[in-house]
Rosetta silent file (secondary structure, phi, psi, omega in degrees, C-alpha in Angstrom):
SEQUENCE: XXXXXXXXXXXXXXXXXXXXXXXXXXXXXXXXXXXXXXXXXXXXXXXXXXXXXXXXXXXXXXXXXXXXXXXXXXXXXXXXXXXXXXX
SCORE:     score description
SCORE:     0.000 S_00000001
   1 L     0.000  -44.257 -171.948   34.321   28.820   35.929 S_00000001
   2 H   -66.819  -31.335 -171.886   31.412   26.987   34.859 S_00000001
   3 H   -73.902  -26.836 -173.101   28.809   29.882   35.666 S_00000001
   4 H   -70.238  -44.107  179.927   31.307   32.444   33.950 S_00000001
   5 H   -67.211  -42.880  174.105   31.165   30.139   30.550 S_00000001
   6 H   -66.174  -39.170 -169.375   27.338   29.911   31.045 S_00000001
   7 H   -66.061  -47.256 -170.803   26.923   33.660   31.593 S_00000001
   8 H   -59.299  -51.398 -175.333   29.187   34.473   28.302 S_00000001
   9 H   -59.725  -43.884  162.218   27.149   31.862   26.084 S_00000001
  10 H   -41.504  -47.853 -165.096   23.887   33.732   27.391 S_00000001
  11 H   -77.736  -30.005 -174.703   25.096   36.939   26.735 S_00000001
  12 H   -79.065  -18.792  168.984   26.180   36.009   23.179 S_00000001
  13 H   -83.840  -28.330  167.202   22.906   34.527   22.323 S_00000001
  14 H   -60.296  -37.691  178.986   20.923   37.391   23.447 S_00000001
  15 H   -74.387  -37.569  164.276   22.942   39.840   21.485 S_00000001
  16 H   -50.811  -27.871  172.776   22.672   37.642   18.382 S_00000001
  17 H   -78.056  -28.882 -176.555   19.182   37.304   18.690 S_00000001
  18 H   -92.882   -4.762  169.758   18.737   40.961   18.920 S_00000001
  19 H   -63.131  -67.719 -162.918   21.156   41.784   16.154 S_00000001
  20 H   -60.619  -37.660 -177.064   18.788   39.302   13.832 S_00000001
  21 H   -70.186  -35.644 -169.610   15.539   40.662   15.049 S_00000001
  22 H   -75.758  -41.318 -168.334   16.437   44.448   14.525 S_00000001
  23 H   -71.001  -38.852 -177.726   17.868   43.763   10.933 S_00000001
  24 H   -62.804  -39.815  172.464   14.483   41.870    9.976 S_00000001
  25 H   -52.580  -53.963 -166.831   12.478   44.582   11.261 S_00000001
  26 H   -66.401  -38.097 -168.174   14.255   47.429    9.265 S_00000001
  27 H   -61.349  -42.594 -176.999   14.113   45.275    6.249 S_00000001
  28 H   -59.220  -34.370  170.414   10.548   44.837    6.251 S_00000001
  29 L   -69.126   69.721 -153.265    9.886   48.390    6.251 S_00000001
  30 L   -75.254  141.613  165.559    9.386   49.586    2.738 S_00000001
  31 L  -117.400  129.709 -159.041    8.745   52.984    1.905 S_00000001
  32 L   -85.805 -179.853 -177.602    6.250   53.699   -0.716 S_00000001
  33 L   -97.639  -43.041  175.840    6.076   56.770   -2.850 S_00000001
  34 L  -151.872  179.581 -163.570    2.263   57.655   -2.399 S_00000001
  35 H   -65.746  -21.598  174.138   -0.866   56.403   -1.080 S_00000001
  36 H   -58.572  -49.008 -177.727   -1.685   54.773   -4.603 S_00000001
  37 H   -68.997  -43.679  174.073    1.306   52.160   -4.118 S_00000001
  38 H   -52.974  -51.497 -163.744    0.319   51.655   -0.412 S_00000001
  39 H   -83.940  -14.409  176.638   -3.164   50.882   -1.093 S_00000001
  40 H   -60.809  -39.589 -172.388   -2.218   48.490   -4.268 S_00000001
  41 H   -89.908  -43.237 -166.741   -0.593   46.130   -1.103 S_00000001
  42 L  -115.873   80.745 -177.459   -2.589   47.362    1.868 S_00000001
  43 L   -41.246  -51.989 -174.108   -6.277   48.100    1.058 S_00000001
  44 L   -87.864   17.992  178.679   -7.122   49.638    4.244 S_00000001
  45 L    71.331 -156.377 -179.349   -3.815   51.377    4.434 S_00000001
  46 E  -123.520  115.486 -179.386   -1.283   51.192    7.246 S_00000001
  47 E   -96.057  143.198  169.673   -1.933   51.804   11.242 S_00000001
  48 L   -52.398  -52.641 -179.522    0.637   52.385   13.847 S_00000001
  49 L  -135.688  162.022 -179.188   -1.146   50.446   16.455 S_00000001
  50 L   -76.960  -16.315  178.194   -4.154   48.457   16.586 S_00000001
  51 L   -72.856  -17.008 -162.522   -5.735   50.822   19.111 S_00000001
  52 L   -69.488  149.767  172.639   -5.591   53.959   16.781 S_00000001
  53 L  -125.130  155.579 -164.446   -9.025   55.310   15.502 S_00000001
  54 L   -75.492  130.557  149.080   -9.708   56.996   12.018 S_00000001
  55 L   -68.348   -9.521 -165.081  -10.499   60.852   12.250 S_00000001
  56 L  -107.944    5.135  171.813  -11.957   60.853    8.962 S_00000001
  57 L   111.407 -164.163 -174.569  -15.401   58.765    9.602 S_00000001
  58 L   -77.933  150.334 -175.994  -16.039   55.089    8.616 S_00000001
  59 L  -118.332  163.015  166.936  -13.632   53.354    6.420 S_00000001
  60 L   -75.964  -56.435 -174.921  -14.081   50.333    4.222 S_00000001
  61 L   -96.384  135.628  165.364  -11.161   48.338    4.692 S_00000001
  62 L   -59.459  131.061  175.451   -9.533   47.441    7.901 S_00000001
  63 L   -69.075  149.442  163.592   -5.863   48.809    8.194 S_00000001
  64 E   -68.164  121.007  177.848   -2.568   46.888    8.253 S_00000001
  65 E   -95.028  119.693 -178.564   -0.880   47.161   11.692 S_00000001
  66 L  -166.515  109.851  178.402    2.868   47.707   11.516 S_00000001
  67 H   -59.979  -40.170 -179.001    4.754   50.328   13.643 S_00000001
  68 H   -78.758  -17.043 -178.307    7.938   50.104   11.382 S_00000001
  69 H   -94.752  -48.412  168.716    5.928   50.162    8.263 S_00000001
  70 H   -51.105  -60.908 -170.210    3.832   53.394    9.407 S_00000001
  71 H   -58.769  -28.336  176.776    7.048   55.177   10.567 S_00000001
  72 H   -78.412  -26.222  173.095    8.497   54.659    7.133 S_00000001
  73 H   -96.343   20.991 -146.889    5.350   55.861    5.474 S_00000001
  74 H   -81.032  -11.765  171.720    4.237   58.252    8.016 S_00000001
  75 H   -68.250   -3.694 -173.308    4.410   61.273    5.219 S_00000001
  76 H  -107.114   -6.033 -177.341    1.338   59.719    3.588 S_00000001
  77 L   -93.486   96.928 -164.670   -0.784   60.277    6.820 S_00000001
  78 L   -83.776  -31.060  172.662   -2.273   63.483    6.004 S_00000001
  79 L   -94.916    0.807  171.551   -4.925   63.768    9.042 S_00000001
  80 L    67.906   26.722 -169.794   -2.411   62.804   11.342 S_00000001
  81 L  -101.328    8.272 -177.916   -4.485   60.001   13.116 S_00000001
  82 L    79.223   19.027  155.530   -1.659   57.251   12.983 S_00000001
  83 E  -105.919  110.661  156.517   -3.390   55.640    9.743 S_00000001
  84 E   -79.153  124.940 -163.664   -1.833   56.118    6.588 S_00000001
  85 L    39.906   47.987  176.207   -3.790   56.316    3.521 S_00000001
  86 L   -61.956  140.761  175.873   -6.810   54.821    5.105 S_00000001
  87 L  -120.302    0.000    0.000   -9.773   53.762    2.800 S_00000001
């Protein structure tokens, strides 16, 4: 009986944590209209991961890394190098 109660409590904690974390990530992923708006907040643009390389050559600023934010704004990635609006 004791193991059953502990199992139910553990399951409830795991479910509540996953619910909270997925809502926070989706709320943080704002979709911007264009590169001007993105570069006003993130000077180097938005990268999908820290391991991506820029196809366009040398950039002046380092991009902000966020998979969720990149996915919300991937329409702004014209050269399809997984960095949106790099400068």
